[in-house]
PDB file of C-alpha atoms in Angstrom:
ATOM      1  CA  MET A 170      70.778-139.186-118.268  1.00  0.00           C
ATOM      2  CA  SER A 171      72.297-138.925-121.726  1.00  0.00           C
ATOM      3  CA  HIS A 172      69.723-138.233-124.382  1.00  0.00           C
ATOM      4  CA  ASP A 173      69.763-137.917-128.148  1.00  0.00           C
ATOM      5  CA  ALA A 174      68.210-134.550-128.967  1.00  0.00           C
ATOM      6  CA  ASN A 175      66.637-136.065-132.113  1.00  0.00           C
ATOM      7  CA  LEU A 176      64.863-138.734-130.076  1.00  0.00           C
ATOM      8  CA  HIS A 177      61.251-138.047-129.040  1.00  0.00           C
ATOM      9  CA  LEU A 178      61.040-138.582-125.283  1.00  0.00           C
ATOM     10  CA  LEU A 179      58.534-141.193-124.048  1.00  0.00           C
ATOM     11  CA  ILE A 180      57.500-140.983-120.386  1.00  0.00           C
ATOM     12  CA  GLY A 181      55.420-143.758-118.796  1.00  0.00           C
ATOM     13  CA  LEU A 182      52.855-142.630-116.190  1.00  0.00           C
ATOM     14  CA  THR A 183      51.503-145.165-113.715  1.00  0.00           C
ATOM     15  CA  GLY A 184      50.038-145.480-110.227  1.00  0.00           C
ATOM     16  CA  GLY A 185      47.660-147.705-108.285  1.00  0.00           C
ATOM     17  CA  ILE A 186      43.884-147.507-108.620  1.00  0.00           C
ATOM     18  CA  GLY A 187      42.519-144.236-107.199  1.00  0.00           C
ATOM     19  CA  SER A 188      45.946-142.581-107.113  1.00  0.00           C
ATOM     20  CA  GLY A 189      44.911-139.840-109.560  1.00  0.00           C
ATOM     21  CA  LYS A 190      46.594-140.826-112.851  1.00  0.00           C
ATOM     22  CA  SER A 191      43.872-139.161-114.941  1.00  0.00           C
ATOM     23  CA  ALA A 192      44.127-135.886-113.023  1.00  0.00           C
ATOM     24  CA  VAL A 193      47.914-135.847-113.519  1.00  0.00           C
ATOM     25  CA  ALA A 194      47.640-136.770-117.224  1.00  0.00           C
ATOM     26  CA  ASN A 195      45.132-133.928-117.726  1.00  0.00           C
ATOM     27  CA  ILE A 196      47.545-131.390-116.200  1.00  0.00           C
ATOM     28  CA  PHE A 197      50.380-132.599-118.463  1.00  0.00           C
ATOM     29  CA  GLU A 198      48.003-132.302-121.435  1.00  0.00           C
ATOM     30  CA  THR A 199      47.174-128.680-120.610  1.00  0.00           C
ATOM     31  CA  LEU A 200      50.948-128.003-120.711  1.00  0.00           C
ATOM     32  CA  GLY A 201      51.033-129.126-124.353  1.00  0.00           C
ATOM     33  CA  VAL A 202      52.239-132.696-123.786  1.00  0.00           C
ATOM     34  CA  ARG A 203      50.845-135.464-126.004  1.00  0.00           C
ATOM     35  CA  VAL A 204      49.023-138.015-123.826  1.00  0.00           C
ATOM     36  CA  ILE A 205      48.344-141.590-124.943  1.00  0.00           C
ATOM     37  CA  ASP A 206      46.058-143.525-122.561  1.00  0.00           C
ATOM     38  CA  THR A 207      46.258-147.321-122.822  1.00  0.00           C
ATOM     39  CA  ASP A 208      42.868-147.706-121.052  1.00  0.00           C
ATOM     40  CA  GLN A 209      41.245-145.672-123.837  1.00  0.00           C
ATOM     41  CA  ILE A 210      42.997-147.824-126.435  1.00  0.00           C
ATOM     42  CA  SER A 211      41.718-150.951-124.661  1.00  0.00           C
ATOM     43  CA  GLN A 212      38.161-149.582-124.809  1.00  0.00           C
ATOM     44  CA  GLN A 213      38.503-148.761-128.511  1.00  0.00           C
ATOM     45  CA  LEU A 214      39.709-152.305-129.243  1.00  0.00           C
ATOM     46  CA  THR A 215      36.692-153.822-127.467  1.00  0.00           C
ATOM     47  CA  GLN A 216      33.928-151.436-128.568  1.00  0.00           C
ATOM     48  CA  THR A 217      31.501-152.159-131.444  1.00  0.00           C
ATOM     49  CA  ASN A 218      33.540-153.509-134.388  1.00  0.00           C
ATOM     50  CA  GLY A 219      36.732-153.000-132.344  1.00  0.00           C
ATOM     51  CA  ALA A 220      39.861-154.701-133.679  1.00  0.00           C
ATOM     52  CA  ALA A 221      40.001-157.221-130.789  1.00  0.00           C
ATOM     53  CA  ILE A 222      36.353-158.359-131.019  1.00  0.00           C
ATOM     54  CA  PRO A 223      36.876-161.221-133.548  1.00  0.00           C
ATOM     55  CA  ALA A 224      39.681-162.755-131.453  1.00  0.00           C
ATOM     56  CA  ILE A 225      37.621-162.435-128.242  1.00  0.00           C
ATOM     57  CA  ARG A 226      34.632-164.064-129.992  1.00  0.00           C
ATOM     58  CA  ASP A 227      36.833-166.931-131.193  1.00  0.00           C
ATOM     59  CA  ALA A 228      38.395-167.486-127.769  1.00  0.00           C
ATOM     60  CA  PHE A 229      35.374-167.016-125.489  1.00  0.00           C
ATOM     61  CA  GLY A 230      32.277-167.371-127.672  1.00  0.00           C
ATOM     62  CA  GLN A 231      29.508-165.110-128.970  1.00  0.00           C
ATOM     63  CA  VAL A 232      27.918-164.961-125.505  1.00  0.00           C
ATOM     64  CA  PHE A 233      30.575-162.420-124.419  1.00  0.00           C
ATOM     65  CA  ILE A 234      29.760-160.051-127.305  1.00  0.00           C
ATOM     66  CA  ASP A 235      26.695-157.853-126.783  1.00  0.00           C
ATOM     67  CA  ALA A 236      23.960-157.015-129.325  1.00  0.00           C
ATOM     68  CA  SER A 237      25.892-153.990-130.610  1.00  0.00           C
ATOM     69  CA  GLY A 238      28.965-156.126-131.380  1.00  0.00           C
ATOM     70  CA  ALA A 239      31.005-154.821-128.427  1.00  0.00           C
ATOM     71  CA  LEU A 240      32.544-156.741-125.539  1.00  0.00           C
ATOM     72  CA  ASP A 241      29.990-157.416-122.782  1.00  0.00           C
ATOM     73  CA  ARG A 242      32.178-156.018-119.999  1.00  0.00           C
ATOM     74  CA  ASN A 243      30.038-157.143-117.067  1.00  0.00           C
ATOM     75  CA  LYS A 244      29.819-160.709-118.318  1.00  0.00           C
ATOM     76  CA  MET A 245      33.556-160.826-119.010  1.00  0.00           C
ATOM     77  CA  ARG A 246      34.382-159.268-115.638  1.00  0.00           C
ATOM     78  CA  GLU A 247      32.386-161.993-113.858  1.00  0.00           C
ATOM     79  CA  ARG A 248      34.091-164.701-115.922  1.00  0.00           C
ATOM     80  CA  ILE A 249      37.684-163.563-115.353  1.00  0.00           C
ATOM     81  CA  PHE A 250      37.325-162.367-111.754  1.00  0.00           C
ATOM     82  CA  ALA A 251      36.761-165.903-110.521  1.00  0.00           C
ATOM     83  CA  ASN A 252      39.223-167.504-112.929  1.00  0.00           C
ATOM     84  CA  PRO A 253      42.862-166.385-113.320  1.00  0.00           C
ATOM     85  CA  GLU A 254      43.359-168.650-116.371  1.00  0.00           C
ATOM     86  CA  GLU A 255      40.537-166.914-118.244  1.00  0.00           C
ATOM     87  CA  LYS A 256      42.033-163.542-117.297  1.00  0.00           C
ATOM     88  CA  LYS A 257      45.337-164.639-118.875  1.00  0.00           C
ATOM     89  CA  ARG A 258      43.520-165.707-122.053  1.00  0.00           C
ATOM     90  CA  LEU A 259      41.894-162.295-122.374  1.00  0.00           C
ATOM     91  CA  GLU A 260      45.166-160.486-121.629  1.00  0.00           C
ATOM     92  CA  ALA A 261      46.964-162.590-124.269  1.00  0.00           C
ATOM     93  CA  ILE A 262      44.552-161.108-126.821  1.00  0.00           C
ATOM     94  CA  LEU A 263      44.392-157.533-125.519  1.00  0.00           C
ATOM     95  CA  HIS A 264      47.890-156.723-124.260  1.00  0.00           C
ATOM     96  CA  PRO A 265      49.814-157.202-127.554  1.00  0.00           C
ATOM     97  CA  ALA A 266      47.084-155.285-129.439  1.00  0.00           C
ATOM     98  CA  ILE A 267      47.191-152.400-126.920  1.00  0.00           C
ATOM     99  CA  LEU A 268      50.999-152.264-127.081  1.00  0.00           C
ATOM    100  CA  ALA A 269      51.014-152.278-130.902  1.00  0.00           C
ATOM    101  CA  GLU A 270      48.462-149.440-131.071  1.00  0.00           C
ATOM    102  CA  THR A 271      50.304-147.453-128.354  1.00  0.00           C
ATOM    103  CA  LYS A 272      53.591-147.753-130.264  1.00  0.00           C
ATOM    104  CA  HIS A 273      51.831-146.780-133.495  1.00  0.00           C
ATOM    105  CA  GLN A 274      50.350-143.636-131.910  1.00  0.00           C
ATOM    106  CA  ALA A 275      53.669-142.755-130.264  1.00  0.00           C
ATOM    107  CA  SER A 276      55.497-143.039-133.591  1.00  0.00           C
ATOM    108  CA  THR A 277      53.267-140.524-135.378  1.00  0.00           C
ATOM    109  CA  SER A 278      54.685-137.027-135.704  1.00  0.00           C
ATOM    110  CA  THR A 279      53.702-134.411-133.135  1.00  0.00           C
ATOM    111  CA  SER A 280      54.539-130.822-132.276  1.00  0.00           C
ATOM    112  CA  ALA A 281      54.401-131.764-128.561  1.00  0.00           C
ATOM    113  CA  PRO A 282      57.784-131.618-126.757  1.00  0.00           C
ATOM    114  CA  TYR A 283      57.390-135.203-125.501  1.00  0.00           C
ATOM    115  CA  THR A 284      54.771-137.930-125.087  1.00  0.00           C
ATOM    116  CA  LEU A 285      53.227-139.192-121.836  1.00  0.00           C
ATOM    117  CA  ILE A 286      51.919-142.755-121.980  1.00  0.00           C
ATOM    118  CA  VAL A 287      49.445-143.719-119.246  1.00  0.00           C
ATOM    119  CA  VAL A 288      49.840-147.408-118.338  1.00  0.00           C
ATOM    120  CA  PRO A 289      48.013-148.502-115.143  1.00  0.00           C
ATOM    121  CA  LEU A 290      49.928-151.803-114.901  1.00  0.00           C
ATOM    122  CA  LEU A 291      53.249-150.440-116.161  1.00  0.00           C
ATOM    123  CA  PHE A 292      55.522-152.480-113.882  1.00  0.00           C
ATOM    124  CA  GLU A 293      53.264-155.555-113.698  1.00  0.00           C
ATOM    125  CA  GLY A 294      54.019-156.433-117.334  1.00  0.00           C
ATOM    126  CA  GLN A 295      57.382-156.299-119.087  1.00  0.00           C
ATOM    127  CA  ASN A 296      55.988-154.970-122.381  1.00  0.00           C
ATOM    128  CA  TYR A 297      56.718-151.279-121.858  1.00  0.00           C
ATOM    129  CA  GLN A 298      60.041-151.516-120.089  1.00  0.00           C
ATOM    130  CA  GLY A 299      62.997-150.963-122.368  1.00  0.00           C
ATOM    131  CA  TRP A 300      60.826-148.891-124.698  1.00  0.00           C
ATOM    132  CA  LEU A 301      59.996-145.942-122.435  1.00  0.00           C
ATOM    133  CA  HIS A 302      62.787-143.503-121.581  1.00  0.00           C
ATOM    134  CA  ARG A 303      61.540-142.644-118.095  1.00  0.00           C
ATOM    135  CA  THR A 304      58.742-143.508-115.668  1.00  0.00           C
ATOM    136  CA  VAL A 305      56.717-141.422-113.231  1.00  0.00           C
ATOM    137  CA  SER A 306      54.322-142.799-110.597  1.00  0.00           C
ATOM    138  CA  VAL A 307      51.407-141.018-108.962  1.00  0.00           C
ATOM    139  CA  ASP A 308      51.482-141.951-105.289  1.00  0.00           C
ATOM    140  CA  CYS A 309      49.168-141.608-102.298  1.00  0.00           C
ATOM    141  CA  SER A 310      48.395-143.632 -99.178  1.00  0.00           C
ATOM    142  CA  GLU A 311      46.449-146.876 -99.597  1.00  0.00           C
ATOM    143  CA  GLU A 312      43.640-145.449 -97.450  1.00  0.00           C
ATOM    144  CA  THR A 313      43.325-142.513 -99.871  1.00  0.00           C
ATOM    145  CA  GLN A 314      43.276-144.934-102.837  1.00  0.00           C
ATOM    146  CA  ILE A 315      40.468-146.942-101.245  1.00  0.00           C
ATOM    147  CA  ALA A 316      38.381-143.877-100.299  1.00  0.00           C
ATOM    148  CA  ARG A 317      38.718-142.292-103.770  1.00  0.00           C
ATOM    149  CA  THR A 318      37.900-145.495-105.631  1.00  0.00           C
ATOM    150  CA  MET A 319      34.878-146.316-103.449  1.00  0.00           C
ATOM    151  CA  GLN A 320      33.538-142.810-103.995  1.00  0.00           C
ATOM    152  CA  ARG A 321      34.197-142.815-107.751  1.00  0.00           C
ATOM    153  CA  SER A 322      33.177-146.355-108.667  1.00  0.00           C
ATOM    154  CA  GLN A 323      30.546-147.221-106.054  1.00  0.00           C
ATOM    155  CA  LEU A 324      32.586-150.321-105.210  1.00  0.00           C
ATOM    156  CA  SER A 325      32.761-151.836-101.739  1.00  0.00           C
ATOM    157  CA  ARG A 326      35.940-151.666 -99.698  1.00  0.00           C
ATOM    158  CA  ALA A 327      36.469-155.410-100.238  1.00  0.00           C
ATOM    159  CA  GLN A 328      36.143-155.020-104.028  1.00  0.00           C
ATOM    160  CA  VAL A 329      38.679-152.169-104.086  1.00  0.00           C
ATOM    161  CA  GLU A 330      41.087-154.151-101.913  1.00  0.00           C
ATOM    162  CA  ALA A 331      40.713-157.142-104.278  1.00  0.00           C
ATOM    163  CA  ILE A 332      41.698-154.919-107.246  1.00  0.00           C
ATOM    164  CA  MET A 333      44.633-153.479-105.299  1.00  0.00           C
ATOM    165  CA  ALA A 334      45.799-156.998-104.418  1.00  0.00           C
ATOM    166  CA  GLN A 335      46.244-157.684-108.143  1.00  0.00           C
ATOM    167  CA  GLN A 336      48.455-154.614-108.561  1.00  0.00           C
ATOM    168  CA  LEU A 337      51.997-154.129-107.339  1.00  0.00           C
ATOM    169  CA  SER A 338      52.256-152.877-103.774  1.00  0.00           C
ATOM    170  CA  ARG A 339      53.014-149.218-103.213  1.00  0.00           C
ATOM    171  CA  THR A 340      56.524-150.094-101.975  1.00  0.00           C
ATOM    172  CA  GLN A 341      57.306-152.198-105.067  1.00  0.00           C
ATOM    173  CA  ARG A 342      56.045-149.495-107.432  1.00  0.00           C
ATOM    174  CA  LEU A 343      58.058-146.745-105.742  1.00  0.00           C
ATOM    175  CA  ALA A 344      61.196-148.898-105.885  1.00  0.00           C
ATOM    176  CA  LEU A 345      60.836-149.307-109.663  1.00  0.00           C
ATOM    177  CA  THR A 346      59.866-145.804-110.761  1.00  0.00           C
ATOM    178  CA  ASP A 347      62.217-142.945-111.748  1.00  0.00           C
ATOM    179  CA  ASP A 348      60.020-140.089-110.515  1.00  0.00           C
ATOM    180  CA  VAL A 349      57.184-139.735-107.980  1.00  0.00           C
ATOM    181  CA  ILE A 350      54.266-137.288-107.920  1.00  0.00           C
ATOM    182  CA  HIS A 351      52.532-137.163-104.514  1.00  0.00           C
ATOM    183  CA  ASN A 352      48.760-136.782-104.751  1.00  0.00           C
ATOM    184  CA  GLU A 353      47.622-136.628-101.152  1.00  0.00           C
ATOM    185  CA  SER A 354      46.355-133.062-100.882  1.00  0.00           C
ATOM    186  CA  ASP A 355      44.920-130.426-103.220  1.00  0.00           C
ATOM    187  CA  LEU A 356      44.984-129.761-106.952  1.00  0.00           C
ATOM    188  CA  MET A 357      47.278-126.755-106.579  1.00  0.00           C
ATOM    189  CA  THR A 358      50.008-128.850-104.935  1.00  0.00           C
ATOM    190  CA  LEU A 359      49.549-131.516-107.613  1.00  0.00           C
ATOM    191  CA  THR A 360      49.775-128.975-110.448  1.00  0.00           C
ATOM    192  CA  ALA A 361      52.968-127.471-108.970  1.00  0.00           C
ATOM    193  CA  GLN A 362      54.636-130.910-108.927  1.00  0.00           C
ATOM    194  CA  VAL A 363      53.551-131.681-112.502  1.00  0.00           C
ATOM    195  CA  ASN A 364      54.960-128.321-113.603  1.00  0.00           C
ATOM    196  CA  GLN A 365      58.268-129.139-111.953  1.00  0.00           C
ATOM    197  CA  PHE A 366      58.580-132.504-113.709  1.00  0.00           C
ATOM    198  CA  HIS A 367      57.431-130.917-116.970  1.00  0.00           C
ATOM    199  CA  GLN A 368      60.392-128.519-116.819  1.00  0.00           C
ATOM    200  CA  GLN A 369      62.737-131.438-116.112  1.00  0.00           C
ATOM    201  CA  TYR A 370      61.341-133.453-119.052  1.00  0.00           C
ATOM    202  CA  LEU A 371      61.669-130.428-121.340  1.00  0.00           C
ATOM    203  CA  ARG A 372      65.348-130.215-120.381  1.00  0.00           C
ATOM    204  CA  ILE A 373      65.828-133.946-121.081  1.00  0.00           C
ATOM    205  CA  SER A 374      64.006-133.534-124.417  1.00  0.00           C
ATOM    206  CA  ALA A 375      66.321-130.696-125.324  1.00  0.00           C
ATOM    207  CA  GLY A 376      69.299-132.945-124.534  1.00  0.00           C
ATOM    208  CA  SER A 377      70.547-130.671-121.759  1.00  0.00           C
ATOM    209  CA  ASP A 378      69.778-132.907-118.768  1.00  0.00           C
TER     210      ASP A 378
END
């Protein structure tokens, strides 16, 4: 991969629900990498006085904004879960705002060697492709995804499977990604893999890979 040494490297991190994206992002962060999490940006945009609140109020009505002026997540989840059109309306407000804020944060100066951008639905939307220099997916078996998510979120198996059905399949994701981190076993194995990719990304950043 040819790389301009003056260019700040942007790596996209993705993976299905329960795959362990947060754990991987945390390890990269401890290695001195700048991490930008699009889920956190989404939450900031929809919290009290968040930048997306006026547009959500206009599109859906005051009933979806709670007393503190934040998005009523439970009410919105119920509304969009049963209605794909409503989901698209919400995404049309949130996705461009998340992308704009992500690009803004990525463009600010940093002493970090490169930036890792966590995007759960990286390959589902076209917004990030063509902007990121490389992609890495956290992968594990679907059974492991289901078990982890049920344990973490107190969701039923059917609810987890419904979320997974809206994401790309494991096969599709692995076909699209540049790099794969396997997260099936323990933290030590995971950390070793992250370290390995970190060294590779440092070499790319330095223009020597």
